[in-house]
Amino acid sequence: MQVEYTKMFIDGSWCDSDSGETFENINAANGETIARIPLAGHSDVDRAVQAAARAQREWARWTPAERGRVLRRAAQLLRENVEEIARLESLDTGRPIQETPEADVESGAACLEYFGGIAAGIEGEYGDLSRAFYYTRREPLGVCAGIGAWNYPLQIACWKSAPALATGNAMVFKPAELTPLTATRLAAIYREAGLPDGLFNVVHGFAETGQAMTEHHGVAKVSFTGEAGTGKKVMGSAAGTLKQVTMELGGKSPLVIFADANIDEAVSAAMMANFYSQGEICTNGTRVFVDASIEEEFLERLRQRTEKLKLGDPMNPDTQVGPLISKEHMEVVLGYMEDGKASSARLVTGGERATGGELDKGAWVLPTIFAGCSDDMEIVREEIFGPVMSVLTFDDEDEVLRRANDTEYGLAAGLFTRDLTRAHRVAAALQAGVVWVNSYNVTPIEMPFGGVKGSGIGRENGHAAIEFYTQRKSVYVELEGVDCAYD
Ligand code: NAD
């Protein structure tokens, strides 16, 4: 597949880096080089920030309705190019082409459409004080830096840029070094939709490039998606210039299945919560707590369906499981599988690399289930970010809540029950930013998204995102003169 969008995009122009340095973008399915990507240094980041600052001053003067119109045009262009962009995302991430048209392109378009739609409805407050009144203005922050992870590159670029742009900010975005292509494609979409030069810039690179963004004096806010450890570094670096931060970090989320659950539905959710996108999803419900009385039945149905999953070429429409993002990441995931096998957990299925034919060239692992897990095992405590499910049993609600919450993370959680009061009671007690009841991993753009505890700060999506891309200015207006304490 010929790949077109491999440059950086700064101030409305496609460009290489000042140093001329590049890095390789590798296809995880076969190890081949897709493209060489320019590596941004400090001067490139600075150029992007300067351009963004210039463009933002003018953009903030556009009416919100005018800004919204550009975003909605961009949403339409994403949809018109869905096939091409989905292929690009599958090529770059290794995620099956079964997933990317809907989970990436359509979800990105829905995001642009949503923030384009609500832009004109963002309001301040008014307060009557009898002899005076006040109102608040929601003002943009200025230049926002977006730093993305590699699992959902286009969606992450949309989730950050759309609310930023809708509210009058500019953005400098750095996709993950492993997946640079679709954020760059998004820049072309924005340009075609009429977004003025400088408002959405894409720079490429590794930690050092990201750090140049988080340290930059011209950047007002950093919205970061990635590992919790990196998030702490980013927040520390942003603190030097007191930037605002949004942190979308990792998780080790619980999925709790009570004895009265519809078991087939619960099995479907557990599979979606662990094997979709090869398990490379931050919200995944990787700790599956099953009421001990239904464990056997649950595991048997789960095993049968899991063993039917089709691994293969991400571009084949029949493929359900593609390769992991890289060979390095595969080694990490295989390491966790070995930990699981060496523990007292029982391997139900998988537990090794998937090999044979084309699979040998890429980073495939078998969808894996461990049963009989206990809370202190490494596979149960640490984020693996691969298709590895740990099944644990419980006897009562209080016990499972205590164990489900016994983690440093708090991104998401799920529960399956037919008992209405239990559902709401447990949803309230789970320490997570998102709780799904009788479902898992559904993230409509209308619903706020983000974590608590070690999983993050701030929220993306929904009206909540507006809060994190604007600042309130309070304006007090006196109607009766200064009440002066002095003669
Ligand atoms: P990562 O933390 O390794 O990298 C994320 C991004 O940060 C990359 O663009 C990287 O180049 C950049 N970076 C690395 N060091 C940096 C530094 N010192 N300063 C600035 N930028 C730096 O994460 P990853 O491996 O790309 O992604 C996987 C992780 O992302 C998982 O932990 C997953 O749970 C998390 N994630 C979270 C969400 C969410 O919304 N909560 C969504 C997707 C992924």
Short mmCIF file of C-alpha atoms and ligand atoms in Angstrom, two decimals:
data_model
loop_
_atom_site.label_atom_id
_atom_site.label_comp_id
_atom_site.label_asym_id
_atom_site.label_seq_id
_atom_site.Cartn_x
_atom_site.Cartn_y
_atom_site.Cartn_z
CA MET A 1 0.00 0.00 0.00
CA GLN A 2 1.43 3.36 -1.09
CA VAL A 3 1.47 5.71 1.87
CA GLU A 4 1.15 9.43 1.26
CA TYR A 5 0.92 11.19 4.60
CA THR A 6 4.35 10.75 6.15
CA LYS A 7 5.60 14.31 6.69
CA MET A 8 5.06 16.74 9.51
CA PHE A 9 2.40 19.38 9.10
CA ILE A 10 3.33 22.82 10.43
CA ASP A 11 1.58 26.11 9.70
CA GLY A 12 -0.38 24.61 6.81
CA SER A 13 2.65 23.04 5.07
CA TRP A 14 3.99 19.52 4.80
CA CYS A 15 7.60 19.52 5.91
CA ASP A 16 10.63 17.53 7.00
CA SER A 17 12.43 18.25 10.24
CA ASP A 18 15.07 20.99 10.47
CA SER A 19 17.73 18.38 11.23
CA GLY A 20 16.70 16.17 8.32
CA GLU A 21 16.63 13.21 10.72
CA THR A 22 14.04 10.48 10.22
CA PHE A 23 12.86 7.28 11.88
CA GLU A 24 11.27 4.11 10.54
CA ASN A 25 7.58 3.30 10.65
CA ILE A 26 7.24 -0.50 10.73
CA ASN A 27 4.31 -2.68 9.70
CA ALA A 28 3.61 -4.91 12.72
CA ALA A 29 2.07 -7.58 10.49
CA ASN A 30 5.22 -8.31 8.50
CA GLY A 31 8.10 -6.30 9.91
CA GLU A 32 8.47 -4.29 6.68
CA THR A 33 9.15 -0.58 6.61
CA ILE A 34 6.05 1.41 5.73
CA ALA A 35 7.76 4.79 5.54
CA ARG A 36 10.48 7.00 6.98
CA ILE A 37 9.08 9.72 9.20
CA PRO A 38 10.71 13.08 10.00
CA LEU A 39 11.97 13.34 13.58
CA ALA A 40 11.03 16.67 15.16
CA GLY A 41 13.55 18.44 17.37
CA HIS A 42 13.19 21.51 19.56
CA SER A 43 13.28 23.93 16.62
CA ASP A 44 10.47 22.11 14.79
CA VAL A 45 8.32 22.02 17.91
CA ASP A 46 9.03 25.71 18.47
CA ARG A 47 8.04 26.55 14.89
CA ALA A 48 4.78 24.65 15.34
CA VAL A 49 4.01 26.39 18.64
CA GLN A 50 4.73 29.84 17.17
CA ALA A 51 2.50 29.13 14.18
CA ALA A 52 -0.23 27.83 16.47
CA ALA A 53 -0.06 30.92 18.67
CA ARG A 54 -0.39 33.27 15.67
CA ALA A 55 -3.29 31.32 14.20
CA GLN A 56 -5.06 30.96 17.55
CA ARG A 57 -5.35 34.73 18.10
CA GLU A 58 -7.36 35.06 14.90
CA TRP A 59 -9.32 31.79 15.36
CA ALA A 60 -10.56 32.90 18.78
CA ARG A 61 -12.26 35.82 17.02
CA TRP A 62 -14.31 33.53 14.78
CA THR A 63 -17.80 32.91 16.09
CA PRO A 64 -18.23 29.49 17.70
CA ALA A 65 -20.77 28.66 14.98
CA GLU A 66 -18.17 29.37 12.28
CA ARG A 67 -15.62 27.20 14.07
CA GLY A 68 -18.20 24.44 14.45
CA ARG A 69 -18.94 24.51 10.73
CA VAL A 70 -15.30 23.68 9.89
CA LEU A 71 -15.34 20.72 12.28
CA ARG A 72 -18.57 19.38 10.82
CA ARG A 73 -17.14 19.65 7.30
CA ALA A 74 -14.08 17.72 8.49
CA ALA A 75 -16.40 15.04 9.96
CA GLN A 76 -18.06 14.69 6.58
CA LEU A 77 -14.68 14.36 4.84
CA LEU A 78 -13.60 11.63 7.25
CA ARG A 79 -16.77 9.72 6.38
CA GLU A 80 -16.29 10.26 2.63
CA ASN A 81 -12.78 8.76 2.92
CA VAL A 82 -13.62 6.03 5.42
CA GLU A 83 -12.25 3.13 3.42
CA GLU A 84 -8.89 4.70 2.66
CA ILE A 85 -8.36 6.01 6.21
CA ALA A 86 -9.45 2.74 7.81
CA ARG A 87 -6.89 0.89 5.68
CA LEU A 88 -4.21 3.35 6.73
CA GLU A 89 -5.10 2.82 10.41
CA SER A 90 -5.08 -0.97 10.03
CA LEU A 91 -1.73 -0.81 8.25
CA ASP A 92 -0.21 1.35 10.97
CA THR A 93 -1.68 -0.32 14.07
CA GLY A 94 -2.16 -3.91 12.87
CA ARG A 95 -5.77 -3.72 14.05
CA PRO A 96 -8.18 -5.69 11.85
CA ILE A 97 -9.98 -3.93 9.02
CA GLN A 98 -13.16 -5.33 10.62
CA GLU A 99 -12.66 -2.73 13.35
CA THR A 100 -11.14 0.43 11.95
CA PRO A 101 -13.93 1.87 9.75
CA GLU A 102 -16.31 2.03 12.72
CA ALA A 103 -14.09 2.16 15.82
CA ASP A 104 -11.66 4.69 14.38
CA VAL A 105 -12.92 6.64 11.37
CA GLU A 106 -16.61 6.78 12.24
CA SER A 107 -15.82 7.37 15.90
CA GLY A 108 -13.45 10.21 14.92
CA ALA A 109 -16.10 11.69 12.63
CA ALA A 110 -18.72 11.46 15.38
CA CYS A 111 -16.38 13.37 17.66
CA LEU A 112 -15.79 16.19 15.15
CA GLU A 113 -19.48 16.34 14.42
CA TYR A 114 -20.37 16.46 18.12
CA PHE A 115 -17.98 19.27 19.07
CA GLY A 116 -18.79 21.06 15.81
CA GLY A 117 -22.42 20.84 16.84
CA ILE A 118 -22.10 22.06 20.41
CA ALA A 119 -19.56 24.83 19.71
CA ALA A 120 -22.26 27.45 19.23
CA GLY A 121 -24.10 26.41 22.36
CA ILE A 122 -21.29 26.88 24.86
CA GLU A 123 -22.44 29.47 27.37
CA GLY A 124 -21.14 31.39 30.32
CA GLU A 125 -23.08 32.11 33.51
CA TYR A 126 -24.90 35.18 34.74
CA GLY A 127 -25.45 36.02 38.40
CA ASP A 128 -27.65 38.78 39.80
CA LEU A 129 -26.21 40.62 42.82
CA SER A 130 -28.98 43.34 42.98
CA ARG A 131 -26.63 46.34 42.92
CA ALA A 132 -24.31 44.63 40.52
CA PHE A 133 -24.15 41.56 38.40
CA TYR A 134 -21.50 39.24 37.12
CA TYR A 135 -21.10 37.03 34.17
CA THR A 136 -18.50 34.51 33.15
CA ARG A 137 -16.82 34.13 29.81
CA ARG A 138 -15.46 30.81 28.65
CA GLU A 139 -12.18 31.69 27.00
CA PRO A 140 -9.78 29.42 25.14
CA LEU A 141 -6.49 28.46 26.79
CA GLY A 142 -4.30 29.23 23.76
CA VAL A 143 -1.95 26.63 22.30
CA CYS A 144 -2.69 23.10 23.48
CA ALA A 145 -0.28 20.19 23.06
CA GLY A 146 -1.77 16.77 22.32
CA ILE A 147 0.39 13.66 22.83
CA GLY A 148 -1.08 10.34 21.74
CA ALA A 149 -0.70 6.60 22.36
CA TRP A 150 -0.39 4.06 19.51
CA ASN A 151 -3.51 1.97 20.00
CA TYR A 152 -6.19 4.32 18.61
CA PRO A 153 -4.13 7.04 16.90
CA LEU A 154 -6.84 8.72 14.81
CA GLN A 155 -9.47 8.55 17.53
CA ILE A 156 -7.07 10.05 20.07
CA ALA A 157 -6.14 12.87 17.66
CA CYS A 158 -9.86 13.60 17.14
CA TRP A 159 -10.78 13.38 20.84
CA LYS A 160 -8.11 15.98 21.63
CA SER A 161 -8.25 18.31 18.65
CA ALA A 162 -12.04 18.63 18.22
CA PRO A 163 -12.89 20.09 21.66
CA ALA A 164 -9.70 22.18 21.55
CA LEU A 165 -10.54 23.71 18.18
CA ALA A 166 -14.27 24.09 18.89
CA THR A 167 -13.46 26.27 21.89
CA GLY A 168 -11.00 28.52 20.02
CA ASN A 169 -7.65 26.90 20.82
CA ALA A 170 -4.90 25.76 18.47
CA MET A 171 -3.19 22.39 18.77
CA VAL A 172 0.25 20.93 18.23
CA PHE A 173 -0.22 17.16 18.14
CA LYS A 174 2.37 14.41 18.41
CA PRO A 175 1.13 10.94 17.55
CA ALA A 176 2.97 7.97 19.06
CA GLU A 177 6.18 7.16 17.16
CA LEU A 178 4.81 3.69 16.31
CA THR A 179 1.70 5.05 14.57
CA PRO A 180 2.34 8.41 12.90
CA LEU A 181 0.12 8.09 9.83
CA THR A 182 -3.51 8.85 10.59
CA ALA A 183 -3.04 11.96 12.76
CA THR A 184 -1.11 13.28 9.76
CA ARG A 185 -3.99 12.29 7.50
CA LEU A 186 -6.31 14.17 9.84
CA ALA A 187 -4.28 17.34 9.27
CA ALA A 188 -5.04 17.03 5.55
CA ILE A 189 -8.73 16.54 6.31
CA TYR A 190 -8.82 19.66 8.49
CA ARG A 191 -7.10 21.67 5.78
CA GLU A 192 -9.56 20.49 3.15
CA ALA A 193 -12.42 21.38 5.51
CA GLY A 194 -11.16 24.98 5.63
CA LEU A 195 -9.30 25.04 8.94
CA PRO A 196 -6.89 27.99 8.74
CA ASP A 197 -3.14 27.28 8.66
CA GLY A 198 -1.40 26.83 11.99
CA LEU A 199 -4.39 25.64 13.99
CA PHE A 200 -3.66 21.93 13.81
CA ASN A 201 0.00 21.00 13.53
CA VAL A 202 1.50 17.52 13.61
CA VAL A 203 5.05 16.85 14.76
CA HIS A 204 6.59 13.39 14.93
CA GLY A 205 9.01 11.79 17.32
CA PHE A 206 9.71 10.00 20.58
CA ALA A 207 9.89 11.07 24.24
CA GLU A 208 12.30 13.92 23.53
CA THR A 209 9.93 15.53 21.05
CA GLY A 210 7.09 15.13 23.53
CA GLN A 211 9.21 16.71 26.22
CA ALA A 212 9.99 19.70 23.99
CA MET A 213 6.22 20.22 23.83
CA THR A 214 5.53 19.78 27.54
CA GLU A 215 8.34 22.19 28.49
CA HIS A 216 7.53 24.86 25.91
CA HIS A 217 6.61 28.26 27.37
CA GLY A 218 4.16 28.91 24.55
CA VAL A 219 2.03 25.86 25.37
CA ALA A 220 -0.85 26.45 27.81
CA LYS A 221 -2.10 22.91 28.20
CA VAL A 222 -1.02 19.32 27.64
CA SER A 223 -3.52 16.61 26.90
CA PHE A 224 -1.72 13.29 27.20
CA THR A 225 -2.76 9.72 26.45
CA GLY A 226 -0.34 6.95 27.37
CA GLU A 227 1.10 4.91 30.20
CA ALA A 228 0.70 5.99 33.79
CA GLY A 229 4.49 6.19 34.27
CA THR A 230 4.90 8.46 31.25
CA GLY A 231 1.94 10.52 32.43
CA LYS A 232 3.73 11.28 35.68
CA LYS A 233 6.81 12.45 33.78
CA VAL A 234 4.67 14.60 31.49
CA MET A 235 2.86 16.15 34.43
CA GLY A 236 6.15 16.86 36.17
CA SER A 237 7.53 18.53 33.09
CA ALA A 238 4.34 20.54 32.51
CA ALA A 239 4.49 21.75 36.12
CA GLY A 240 7.62 23.75 35.29
CA THR A 241 5.47 26.28 33.44
CA LEU A 242 2.25 25.51 35.37
CA LYS A 243 0.40 24.13 32.37
CA GLN A 244 -3.02 22.60 32.68
CA VAL A 245 -3.05 18.86 32.07
CA THR A 246 -5.46 16.18 31.01
CA MET A 247 -4.14 12.68 31.67
CA GLU A 248 -5.67 9.65 29.97
CA LEU A 249 -3.62 6.79 31.38
CA GLY A 250 -3.67 3.04 31.74
CA GLY A 251 -5.84 0.69 33.73
CA LYS A 252 -6.45 -2.77 35.11
CA SER A 253 -10.19 -2.64 35.12
CA PRO A 254 -12.55 -5.13 36.79
CA LEU A 255 -15.50 -6.77 35.07
CA VAL A 256 -17.82 -8.26 37.69
CA ILE A 257 -20.25 -11.00 36.68
CA PHE A 258 -22.93 -11.83 39.23
CA ALA A 259 -24.68 -15.19 39.39
CA ASP A 260 -27.93 -13.82 37.92
CA ALA A 261 -26.22 -12.43 34.80
CA ASN A 262 -27.11 -13.49 31.29
CA ILE A 263 -24.04 -15.69 30.81
CA ASP A 264 -23.84 -15.46 27.03
CA GLU A 265 -23.95 -11.68 27.23
CA ALA A 266 -21.31 -11.69 29.94
CA VAL A 267 -19.07 -13.95 27.84
CA SER A 268 -19.50 -11.59 24.86
CA ALA A 269 -18.55 -8.62 27.02
CA ALA A 270 -15.55 -10.39 28.54
CA MET A 271 -14.29 -11.22 25.04
CA MET A 272 -14.82 -7.66 23.81
CA ALA A 273 -13.16 -6.40 26.99
CA ASN A 274 -10.02 -8.46 26.41
CA PHE A 275 -9.57 -9.44 22.77
CA TYR A 276 -10.91 -6.54 20.68
CA SER A 277 -7.95 -4.67 19.18
CA GLN A 278 -5.73 -7.54 20.39
CA GLY A 279 -6.37 -6.37 23.93
CA GLU A 280 -4.60 -3.08 23.30
CA ILE A 281 -7.31 -0.94 24.89
CA CYS A 282 -6.80 1.15 28.00
CA THR A 283 -10.24 0.46 29.49
CA ASN A 284 -10.07 -3.32 29.07
CA GLY A 285 -11.75 -5.40 31.75
CA THR A 286 -8.76 -7.67 32.28
CA ARG A 287 -9.74 -8.77 35.79
CA VAL A 288 -12.89 -10.78 35.24
CA PHE A 289 -14.54 -11.55 38.59
CA VAL A 290 -17.12 -14.33 38.22
CA ASP A 291 -19.49 -15.55 40.93
CA ALA A 292 -18.05 -18.93 41.97
CA SER A 293 -21.39 -20.68 41.34
CA ILE A 294 -21.31 -19.94 37.58
CA GLU A 295 -17.56 -20.12 36.97
CA GLU A 296 -17.52 -23.49 35.26
CA GLU A 297 -20.31 -22.68 32.82
CA PHE A 298 -18.88 -19.22 32.12
CA LEU A 299 -15.37 -20.56 31.46
CA GLU A 300 -16.54 -23.32 29.16
CA ARG A 301 -18.55 -21.02 26.92
CA LEU A 302 -15.75 -18.43 27.02
CA ARG A 303 -13.10 -20.97 26.01
CA GLN A 304 -15.15 -22.35 23.13
CA ARG A 305 -15.82 -18.94 21.64
CA THR A 306 -12.28 -17.67 22.24
CA GLU A 307 -10.74 -20.63 20.44
CA LYS A 308 -12.84 -19.79 17.38
CA LEU A 309 -11.31 -16.31 16.97
CA LYS A 310 -9.64 -15.88 13.59
CA LEU A 311 -6.07 -14.58 13.61
CA GLY A 312 -4.51 -13.27 10.44
CA ASP A 313 -3.76 -10.47 8.02
CA PRO A 314 -5.32 -7.27 9.40
CA MET A 315 -6.40 -6.35 5.86
CA ASN A 316 -8.47 -9.53 5.47
CA PRO A 317 -12.12 -8.74 6.33
CA ASP A 318 -12.45 -12.13 8.09
CA THR A 319 -9.61 -11.45 10.52
CA GLN A 320 -10.65 -10.83 14.11
CA VAL A 321 -7.24 -10.68 15.79
CA GLY A 322 -4.28 -8.89 14.25
CA PRO A 323 -0.66 -8.61 15.39
CA LEU A 324 0.41 -6.66 18.45
CA ILE A 325 1.88 -3.26 17.71
CA SER A 326 5.53 -4.42 17.64
CA LYS A 327 7.85 -7.35 18.30
CA GLU A 328 9.11 -5.54 21.42
CA HIS A 329 5.59 -5.27 22.79
CA MET A 330 4.96 -8.92 21.91
CA GLU A 331 7.94 -9.91 24.07
CA VAL A 332 6.45 -7.97 26.99
CA VAL A 333 3.07 -9.68 26.56
CA LEU A 334 4.69 -13.13 26.19
CA GLY A 335 6.62 -12.40 29.39
CA TYR A 336 3.34 -11.90 31.25
CA MET A 337 2.00 -15.13 29.76
CA GLU A 338 5.05 -16.94 31.15
CA ASP A 339 4.45 -15.32 34.56
CA GLY A 340 0.89 -16.59 34.44
CA LYS A 341 1.96 -20.10 33.49
CA ALA A 342 4.58 -20.15 36.27
CA SER A 343 1.98 -19.05 38.84
CA SER A 344 -0.73 -21.20 40.38
CA ALA A 345 -3.22 -19.88 37.78
CA ARG A 346 -4.68 -22.39 35.30
CA LEU A 347 -4.13 -21.72 31.61
CA VAL A 348 -7.51 -22.22 29.91
CA THR A 349 -6.40 -21.35 26.39
CA GLY A 350 -3.64 -19.55 24.50
CA GLY A 351 -0.56 -18.58 26.46
CA GLU A 352 1.91 -18.38 23.61
CA ARG A 353 2.91 -16.80 20.34
CA ALA A 354 0.71 -17.59 17.33
CA THR A 355 2.86 -19.01 14.56
CA GLY A 356 2.66 -20.60 11.13
CA GLY A 357 2.78 -19.08 7.65
CA GLU A 358 2.45 -15.30 7.54
CA LEU A 359 2.03 -15.14 11.32
CA ASP A 360 5.74 -15.91 11.75
CA LYS A 361 6.64 -12.54 10.27
CA GLY A 362 4.55 -10.53 12.69
CA ALA A 363 3.80 -10.01 16.36
CA TRP A 364 0.79 -12.31 16.88
CA VAL A 365 -0.04 -13.92 20.21
CA LEU A 366 -2.93 -16.23 21.01
CA PRO A 367 -5.92 -14.83 22.87
CA THR A 368 -5.24 -16.08 26.37
CA ILE A 369 -7.36 -16.92 29.42
CA PHE A 370 -6.07 -17.74 32.88
CA ALA A 371 -8.51 -19.06 35.49
CA GLY A 372 -8.09 -19.65 39.20
CA CYS A 373 -6.23 -16.35 39.48
CA SER A 374 -5.61 -14.58 42.76
CA ASP A 375 -5.41 -10.87 43.47
CA ASP A 376 -1.68 -10.71 44.11
CA MET A 377 -0.51 -12.28 40.82
CA GLU A 378 1.45 -10.07 38.44
CA ILE A 379 -0.95 -10.84 35.57
CA VAL A 380 -3.78 -9.62 37.79
CA ARG A 381 -2.08 -6.47 39.09
CA GLU A 382 -0.24 -5.06 36.07
CA GLU A 383 -1.53 -3.61 32.83
CA ILE A 384 -0.47 -6.06 30.09
CA PHE A 385 -2.01 -4.28 27.09
CA GLY A 386 -2.44 -7.50 25.16
CA PRO A 387 -5.08 -10.26 24.86
CA VAL A 388 -4.61 -11.77 28.32
CA MET A 389 -7.67 -12.26 30.54
CA SER A 390 -7.48 -13.20 34.22
CA VAL A 391 -10.57 -14.88 35.66
CA LEU A 392 -11.11 -14.73 39.41
CA THR A 393 -14.02 -16.02 41.50
CA PHE A 394 -15.93 -14.39 44.34
CA ASP A 395 -18.68 -15.29 46.80
CA ASP A 396 -20.40 -12.05 47.74
CA GLU A 397 -20.87 -8.44 46.73
CA ASP A 398 -18.88 -6.77 49.52
CA GLU A 399 -15.95 -9.07 48.88
CA VAL A 400 -15.87 -8.47 45.15
CA LEU A 401 -16.16 -4.70 45.56
CA ARG A 402 -13.23 -4.62 47.95
CA ARG A 403 -11.11 -6.71 45.59
CA ALA A 404 -12.21 -4.91 42.43
CA ASN A 405 -11.19 -1.59 43.97
CA ASP A 406 -7.88 -2.89 45.27
CA THR A 407 -5.78 -1.42 42.47
CA GLU A 408 -3.81 1.75 41.88
CA TYR A 409 -5.84 2.31 38.72
CA GLY A 410 -9.40 3.56 38.25
CA LEU A 411 -10.13 3.94 34.57
CA ALA A 412 -13.16 1.73 33.98
CA ALA A 413 -15.26 -1.13 35.33
CA GLY A 414 -18.15 -3.28 34.22
CA LEU A 415 -20.82 -5.36 35.88
CA PHE A 416 -23.36 -7.90 34.74
CA THR A 417 -26.52 -8.52 36.73
CA ARG A 418 -30.28 -8.51 36.20
CA ASP A 419 -30.84 -7.02 39.65
CA LEU A 420 -31.61 -3.32 39.20
CA THR A 421 -30.74 -2.16 42.68
CA ARG A 422 -27.54 -4.16 42.80
CA ALA A 423 -26.49 -2.69 39.45
CA HIS A 424 -26.73 0.90 40.70
CA ARG A 425 -25.31 0.09 44.14
CA VAL A 426 -22.26 -1.59 42.64
CA ALA A 427 -21.83 1.09 39.94
CA ALA A 428 -21.70 3.71 42.70
CA ALA A 429 -19.20 1.74 44.77
CA LEU A 430 -16.74 0.91 41.99
CA GLN A 431 -13.75 3.27 41.92
CA ALA A 432 -13.62 4.08 38.20
CA GLY A 433 -14.18 6.96 35.82
CA VAL A 434 -16.51 4.90 33.62
CA VAL A 435 -18.77 1.99 34.66
CA TRP A 436 -20.65 -0.13 32.16
CA VAL A 437 -23.77 -1.97 33.29
CA ASN A 438 -24.51 -5.09 31.22
CA SER A 439 -22.08 -3.90 28.55
CA TYR A 440 -18.39 -3.14 28.12
CA ASN A 441 -16.07 -0.75 26.25
CA VAL A 442 -18.78 1.35 24.63
CA THR A 443 -17.64 4.98 24.47
CA PRO A 444 -20.25 7.20 22.83
CA ILE A 445 -18.87 10.69 22.21
CA GLU A 446 -21.68 12.20 24.30
CA MET A 447 -20.48 10.43 27.47
CA PRO A 448 -17.59 11.89 29.52
CA PHE A 449 -14.53 9.62 29.47
CA GLY A 450 -11.52 9.49 31.78
CA GLY A 451 -10.07 7.90 34.87
CA VAL A 452 -9.76 8.33 38.62
CA LYS A 453 -6.87 7.35 40.93
CA GLY A 454 -3.77 6.39 38.91
CA SER A 455 -5.68 6.32 35.62
CA GLY A 456 -5.94 9.99 34.98
CA ILE A 457 -6.99 13.56 35.49
CA GLY A 458 -9.70 15.38 33.58
CA ARG A 459 -12.25 14.15 31.10
CA GLU A 460 -12.53 13.85 27.35
CA ASN A 461 -15.79 13.72 25.38
CA GLY A 462 -19.20 15.09 26.22
CA HIS A 463 -19.80 18.60 27.52
CA ALA A 464 -17.26 17.76 30.24
CA ALA A 465 -14.41 18.16 27.74
CA ILE A 466 -15.26 21.85 27.30
CA GLU A 467 -14.25 22.37 30.93
CA PHE A 468 -10.75 21.17 30.14
CA TYR A 469 -10.13 23.33 27.05
CA THR A 470 -11.46 26.63 28.38
CA GLN A 471 -10.92 28.90 31.34
CA ARG A 472 -13.60 30.97 33.02
CA LYS A 473 -13.22 34.70 33.30
CA SER A 474 -15.55 36.34 35.83
CA VAL A 475 -16.67 39.86 34.95
CA TYR A 476 -18.22 41.93 37.76
CA VAL A 477 -20.34 44.93 36.70
CA GLU A 478 -21.19 47.59 39.28
CA LEU A 479 -24.58 49.34 38.92
CA GLU A 480 -24.62 51.72 41.92
CA GLY A 481 -21.12 53.11 42.40
CA VAL A 482 -18.08 52.18 44.47
CA ASP A 483 -18.79 51.37 48.10
CA CYS A 484 -15.67 53.12 49.38
CA ALA A 485 -14.35 52.60 52.89
CA TYR A 486 -12.35 55.84 52.77
CA ASP A 487 -13.37 59.56 52.84
P1 NAD B 1 3.57 5.72 26.24
O1 NAD B 1 3.35 6.35 27.55
O2 NAD B 1 4.78 4.90 26.04
O3 NAD B 1 3.62 6.84 25.10
C1 NAD B 1 2.57 7.73 24.89
C2 NAD B 1 3.07 8.96 24.17
O4 NAD B 1 3.94 9.71 25.01
C3 NAD B 1 3.87 8.68 22.90
O5 NAD B 1 3.50 9.62 21.92
C4 NAD B 1 5.30 8.90 23.35
O6 NAD B 1 6.18 9.27 22.31
C5 NAD B 1 5.13 10.03 24.33
N1 NAD B 1 6.17 10.16 25.35
C6 NAD B 1 6.94 9.18 25.89
N2 NAD B 1 7.74 9.71 26.84
C7 NAD B 1 7.45 11.03 26.92
C8 NAD B 1 7.93 12.11 27.72
N3 NAD B 1 8.88 11.93 28.65
N4 NAD B 1 7.41 13.35 27.53
C9 NAD B 1 6.44 13.55 26.62
N5 NAD B 1 5.95 12.57 25.82
C10 NAD B 1 6.45 11.32 25.97
O7 NAD B 1 2.24 4.91 25.94
P2 NAD B 1 1.95 3.95 24.69
O8 NAD B 1 2.77 2.73 24.87
O9 NAD B 1 2.04 4.73 23.44
O10 NAD B 1 0.40 3.61 24.91
C11 NAD B 1 -0.06 2.59 25.72
C12 NAD B 1 -0.57 3.16 27.03
O11 NAD B 1 -1.54 4.17 26.79
C13 NAD B 1 -1.28 2.14 27.89
O12 NAD B 1 -0.87 2.29 29.23
C14 NAD B 1 -2.75 2.51 27.75
O13 NAD B 1 -3.56 2.12 28.82
C15 NAD B 1 -2.68 3.99 27.62
N6 NAD B 1 -3.88 4.53 26.96
C16 NAD B 1 -4.78 5.24 27.69
C17 NAD B 1 -5.93 5.73 27.11
C18 NAD B 1 -6.94 6.51 27.88
O14 NAD B 1 -7.74 7.21 27.26
N7 NAD B 1 -6.96 6.45 29.20
C19 NAD B 1 -6.16 5.49 25.75
C20 NAD B 1 -5.23 4.77 25.02
C21 NAD B 1 -4.08 4.29 25.64
#
